Coordinates of C-alpha atoms in Angstrom, one line a residue:
M1 CA 100.1 115.4 86.7
S2 CA 101.0 112.5 86.7
K3 CA 98.7 108.9 86.1
P4 CA 97.9 107.5 90.4
I5 CA 99.4 104.8 90.6
T6 CA 97.4 101.6 90.8
V7 CA 97.4 97.7 91.7
A8 CA 96.5 96.5 88.4
A9 CA 100.3 98.8 87.4
I10 CA 102.0 97.0 90.4
L11 CA 101.4 93.7 89.6
H12 CA 102.9 94.5 86.1
E13 CA 105.6 96.1 88.1
Q14 CA 109.3 94.0 86.8
K15 CA 112.4 96.6 87.5
L16 CA 111.3 97.5 91.3
P17 CA 110.2 94.5 93.8
A18 CA 107.1 94.0 93.7
V19 CA 104.1 91.9 95.7
A20 CA 100.6 92.0 96.5
I21 CA 97.8 90.8 99.6
D22 CA 94.7 89.3 99.3
D23 CA 92.3 90.9 101.9
K24 CA 93.2 88.1 104.3
G25 CA 96.7 89.8 103.7
L26 CA 97.9 86.1 101.7
F27 CA 100.5 86.7 98.5
F28 CA 98.7 86.5 95.1
F29 CA 102.1 87.5 94.0
I30 CA 105.6 88.6 94.0
N31 CA 108.0 89.2 91.0
G32 CA 110.7 87.9 90.2
A33 CA 113.2 91.3 90.9
F34 CA 111.5 90.9 94.9
E35 CA 112.4 87.3 94.5
K36 CA 116.5 88.8 93.2
E37 CA 116.3 90.9 95.9
Y38 CA 115.4 89.6 98.7
G39 CA 115.6 86.1 98.1
W40 CA 112.2 84.9 98.2
K41 CA 110.9 82.6 95.6
K42 CA 107.0 82.9 94.9
E43 CA 106.6 80.0 96.2
D44 CA 107.8 80.0 99.7
L45 CA 104.8 82.7 99.9
I46 CA 102.0 83.0 97.3
G47 CA 99.5 81.5 100.3
K48 CA 100.9 83.1 103.2
V49 CA 101.0 85.8 105.4
I50 CA 102.3 89.0 104.7
T51 CA 104.2 89.3 108.2
T52 CA 106.2 86.7 107.0
I53 CA 107.8 89.2 105.5
M54 CA 108.0 91.6 108.8
P55 CA 110.3 91.7 111.4
G56 CA 108.3 89.9 114.8
H57 CA 108.3 94.3 116.1
I58 CA 106.0 95.7 113.6
R59 CA 103.7 93.0 113.2
D60 CA 101.6 93.7 116.3
A61 CA 100.9 97.9 114.3
H62 CA 100.4 96.0 111.6
N63 CA 97.7 93.7 112.3
F64 CA 96.2 96.3 114.5
G65 CA 96.4 99.0 111.2
F66 CA 95.1 96.4 109.4
S67 CA 92.3 96.0 110.5
R68 CA 91.4 98.9 111.6
F69 CA 91.2 99.8 107.0
L70 CA 89.5 96.3 106.3
T71 CA 86.6 97.8 108.6
T72 CA 86.3 101.9 108.3
E73 CA 88.6 102.6 105.0
I74 CA 90.3 104.9 105.4
S75 CA 94.6 105.0 105.1
K76 CA 96.8 106.4 106.1
I77 CA 99.4 105.0 104.5
Q78 CA 98.4 104.6 100.9
G79 CA 100.1 106.3 97.6
K80 CA 102.6 107.6 100.0
P81 CA 107.0 106.0 101.2
L82 CA 107.0 104.8 103.3
P83 CA 110.5 104.0 105.6
L84 CA 110.5 99.5 106.8
P85 CA 112.5 96.7 107.1
V86 CA 111.6 93.8 105.6
C87 CA 113.3 90.4 106.2
C88 CA 115.3 88.8 104.4
K89 CA 114.5 84.9 103.9
D90 CA 118.4 84.0 105.0
G91 CA 117.4 85.9 107.8
T92 CA 118.7 89.6 107.5
V93 CA 116.4 92.7 108.0
V94 CA 116.8 94.9 106.0
S95 CA 115.5 98.9 105.2
A96 CA 113.2 99.5 102.2
T97 CA 111.2 102.1 101.0
H98 CA 106.7 100.6 100.4
F99 CA 105.0 102.3 98.7
I100 CA 101.4 100.7 99.1
V101 CA 97.8 100.9 97.1
G102 CA 94.8 99.2 97.6
E103 CA 91.6 98.8 95.2
K104 CA 88.0 97.0 95.8
K105 CA 86.8 95.6 93.2
K106 CA 83.7 93.3 93.8
G107 CA 83.1 94.1 97.5
K108 CA 87.1 93.0 97.9
W109 CA 90.0 94.8 98.7
R110 CA 93.1 93.3 97.2
F111 CA 97.5 95.6 98.2
A112 CA 100.0 95.7 95.6
A113 CA 103.8 97.3 97.0
T114 CA 107.1 98.3 95.8
I115 CA 109.4 97.2 98.1
T116 CA 112.7 99.2 97.6
P117 CA 115.7 98.7 99.4
S118 CA 116.7 102.4 101.2
E119 CA 119.6 104.0 99.8

């Protein structure tokens, strides 16, 4: 039986593109693999809202789902591979597989994800 993937494990990820956000949806972590793959730099995203890397057509759905999760703490998407687009720094939109996990510590949620390009 494999060990569940945790936020801490993703924060230590070096090979796969990875990011993390707080309970306000603001980036606090972007790894080098994410920078290399999608063109964003840490200084472009740290402190910015997660929808910065989302195409416009999915932002409202994300905001609704994120708000619902913070209210109910019930997730239908965590711990599963999700095929979702991601915006590169240059404005191109590419297909990617997102694997999202979350954890609550001291009453605050934080989330991390690997975001790997689709084949």
